[in-house]
């Protein structure tokens, strides 16, 4: 029996995607808590965060064969928290920021967070941006592993809502 290839699509989220996006985010919040992490345990992200992403055209959903399986925010504006870093960024060129990467619980362990980063690189290049920055909690082992695997460089620490976060950058060729 011939299986048709998986069709991945990263697209800008719409307001009618908000319910499934919030479900995906809630699952990720619970997973972080079960992992013993402090990340996302302070009321962020919340439904308002997601609605702002959508309204600002920063929210993206990853679809497999038209089913929404993951979410991220891809932001083409400077992140104010990145202005002060203990360490240093690799460049001072325009960059895209990746925030709020979350995969639906039914799709865990299938490399979808990695796929989001790979497709984000394509989105950045299409927009003629050759630099991606991201931060994560010190205890987010899955994300740290992904960033290492994809060639992101650890640049130092940035601070969000009073907490230090590991900051990474990748220059696209």
C-alpha positions as semicolon CSV with decimal commas, in nm:
position;residue;x (nm);y (nm);z (nm)
1;X;0,000;0,000;0,000
2;X;0,140;0,339;-0,100
3;X;0,133;0,603;0,171
4;X;0,105;0,961;0,053
5;X;0,382;1,194;0,174
6;X;0,318;1,415;0,474
7;X;0,232;1,766;0,367
8;X;0,376;2,025;0,609
9;X;0,252;2,380;0,590
10;X;0,350;2,671;0,813
11;X;0,097;2,949;0,775
12;X;-0,011;3,267;0,949
13;X;-0,274;3,189;1,214
14;X;-0,630;3,320;1,183
15;X;-0,869;3,415;1,461
16;X;-1,070;3,096;1,402
17;X;-0,752;2,899;1,489
18;X;-0,738;3,052;1,837
19;X;-0,921;2,768;2,017
20;X;-0,692;2,491;1,891
21;X;-0,385;2,711;1,943
22;X;-0,484;2,772;2,305
23;X;-0,536;2,397;2,354
24;X;-0,185;2,333;2,219
25;X;-0,037;2,604;2,445
26;X;-0,222;2,469;2,752
27;X;-0,080;2,122;2,686
28;X;0,270;2,268;2,662
29;X;0,222;2,462;2,988
30;X;0,123;2,138;3,163
31;X;0,419;1,950;3,015
32;X;0,661;2,217;3,135
33;X;0,507;2,191;3,484
34;X;0,533;1,809;3,485
35;X;0,899;1,845;3,382
36;X;0,952;2,055;3,695
37;X;1,015;2,370;3,494
38;X;0,927;2,723;3,597
39;X;0,884;2,820;3,231
40;X;0,529;2,924;3,141
41;X;0,408;2,878;3,499
42;X;0,337;3,247;3,567
43;X;0,023;3,307;3,360
44;X;0,218;3,356;3,038
45;X;0,143;3,280;2,766
46;X;-0,231;3,332;2,795
47;X;-0,524;3,368;2,552
48;X;-0,455;3,742;2,518
49;X;-0,093;3,668;2,418
50;X;-0,217;3,437;2,142
51;X;-0,481;3,685;2,023
52;X;-0,213;3,956;2,006
53;X;0,007;3,723;1,802
54;X;-0,279;3,658;1,562
55;X;-0,384;4,023;1,536
56;X;-0,023;4,128;1,470
57;X;0,024;3,852;1,209
58;X;0,299;3,697;1,425
59;X;0,116;3,375;1,510
60;X;0,189;3,074;1,287
61;X;0,040;2,727;1,285
62;X;0,206;2,416;1,153
63;X;-0,035;2,196;0,964
64;X;0,007;1,835;0,859
65;X;-0,238;1,744;0,584
66;X;-0,454;2,045;0,691
67;X;-0,459;1,952;1,064
68;X;-0,309;2,209;1,304
69;X;-0,040;2,026;1,502
70;X;0,185;2,302;1,642
71;X;0,211;2,675;1,706
72;X;0,476;2,942;1,720
73;X;0,518;3,317;1,706
74;X;0,754;3,448;1,439
75;X;0,820;3,816;1,496
76;X;0,996;4,042;1,247
77;X;1,042;4,324;1,496
78;X;1,322;4,372;1,749
79;X;1,261;4,207;2,087
80;X;1,314;4,476;2,353
81;X;1,439;4,218;2,605
82;X;1,721;4,134;2,362
83;X;1,865;4,487;2,382
84;X;2,034;4,395;2,710
85;X;2,222;4,068;2,705
86;X;2,481;3,933;2,942
87;X;2,706;3,810;2,664
88;X;2,686;3,927;2,305
89;X;2,488;3,860;1,991
90;X;2,667;3,734;1,682
91;X;2,556;4,026;1,465
92;X;2,373;4,355;1,468
93;X;2,167;4,290;1,154
94;X;1,788;4,264;1,138
95;X;1,661;3,944;1,294
96;X;1,347;3,740;1,337
97;X;1,243;3,625;1,684
98;X;1,090;3,285;1,757
99;X;0,866;3,267;2,065
100;X;0,603;3,028;2,202
101;X;0,692;2,705;2,022
102;X;0,436;2,440;2,121
103;X;0,335;2,105;1,974
104;X;-0,005;1,937;2,016
105;X;0,018;1,651;2,266
106;X;-0,101;1,398;2,003
107;X;0,203;1,485;1,788
108;X;0,486;1,484;2,044
109;X;0,811;1,308;1,964
110;X;0,775;1,340;1,587
111;X;1,024;1,622;1,535
112;X;0,763;1,893;1,481
113;X;0,935;2,159;1,694
114;X;1,245;2,101;1,482
115;X;1,029;2,130;1,168
116;X;0,893;2,463;1,293
117;X;1,247;2,599;1,320
118;X;1,339;2,468;0,974
119;X;1,030;2,629;0,820
120;X;1,093;2,949;1,017
121;X;1,430;2,971;0,844
122;X;1,248;2,955;0,509
123;X;1,005;3,229;0,619
124;X;1,297;3,447;0,732
125;X;1,484;3,399;0,403
126;X;1,171;3,475;0,199
127;X;1,155;3,804;0,391
128;X;1,527;3,867;0,331
129;X;1,614;3,832;0,700
130;X;1,926;3,625;0,762
131;X;1,933;3,608;1,140
132;X;1,712;3,424;1,390
133;X;1,713;3,478;1,766
134;X;1,540;3,272;2,030
135;X;1,551;3,231;2,405
136;X;1,446;2,954;2,638
137;X;1,447;2,854;3,001
138;X;1,764;2,699;3,144
139;X;1,565;2,384;3,227
140;X;1,392;2,336;2,891
141;X;1,601;2,037;2,786
142;X;1,398;1,950;2,473
143;X;1,433;2,303;2,332
144;X;1,802;2,325;2,422
145;X;1,858;1,998;2,235
146;X;1,674;2,127;1,926
147;X;1,870;2,453;1,920
148;X;2,198;2,263;1,950
149;X;2,100;2,017;1,674
150;X;2,005;2,301;1,438
151;X;2,329;2,493;1,486
152;X;2,214;2,781;1,706
153;X;2,492;2,956;1,899
154;X;2,454;3,028;2,270
155;X;2,506;3,404;2,308
156;X;2,433;3,470;2,676
157;X;2,144;3,557;2,904
158;X;1,845;3,784;2,854
159;X;1,573;3,861;3,106
160;X;1,197;3,820;3,070
161;X;0,951;3,901;3,348
162;X;1,238;3,901;3,598
163;X;1,385;3,564;3,496
164;X;1,709;3,487;3,317
165;X;1,677;3,297;2,991
166;X;1,936;3,140;2,763
167;X;1,964;3,337;2,439
168;X;2,061;3,184;2,105
169;X;2,123;3,311;1,754
170;X;2,165;3,155;1,412
171;X;2,297;3,337;1,109
172;X;2,138;3,197;0,794
173;X;2,361;3,145;0,491
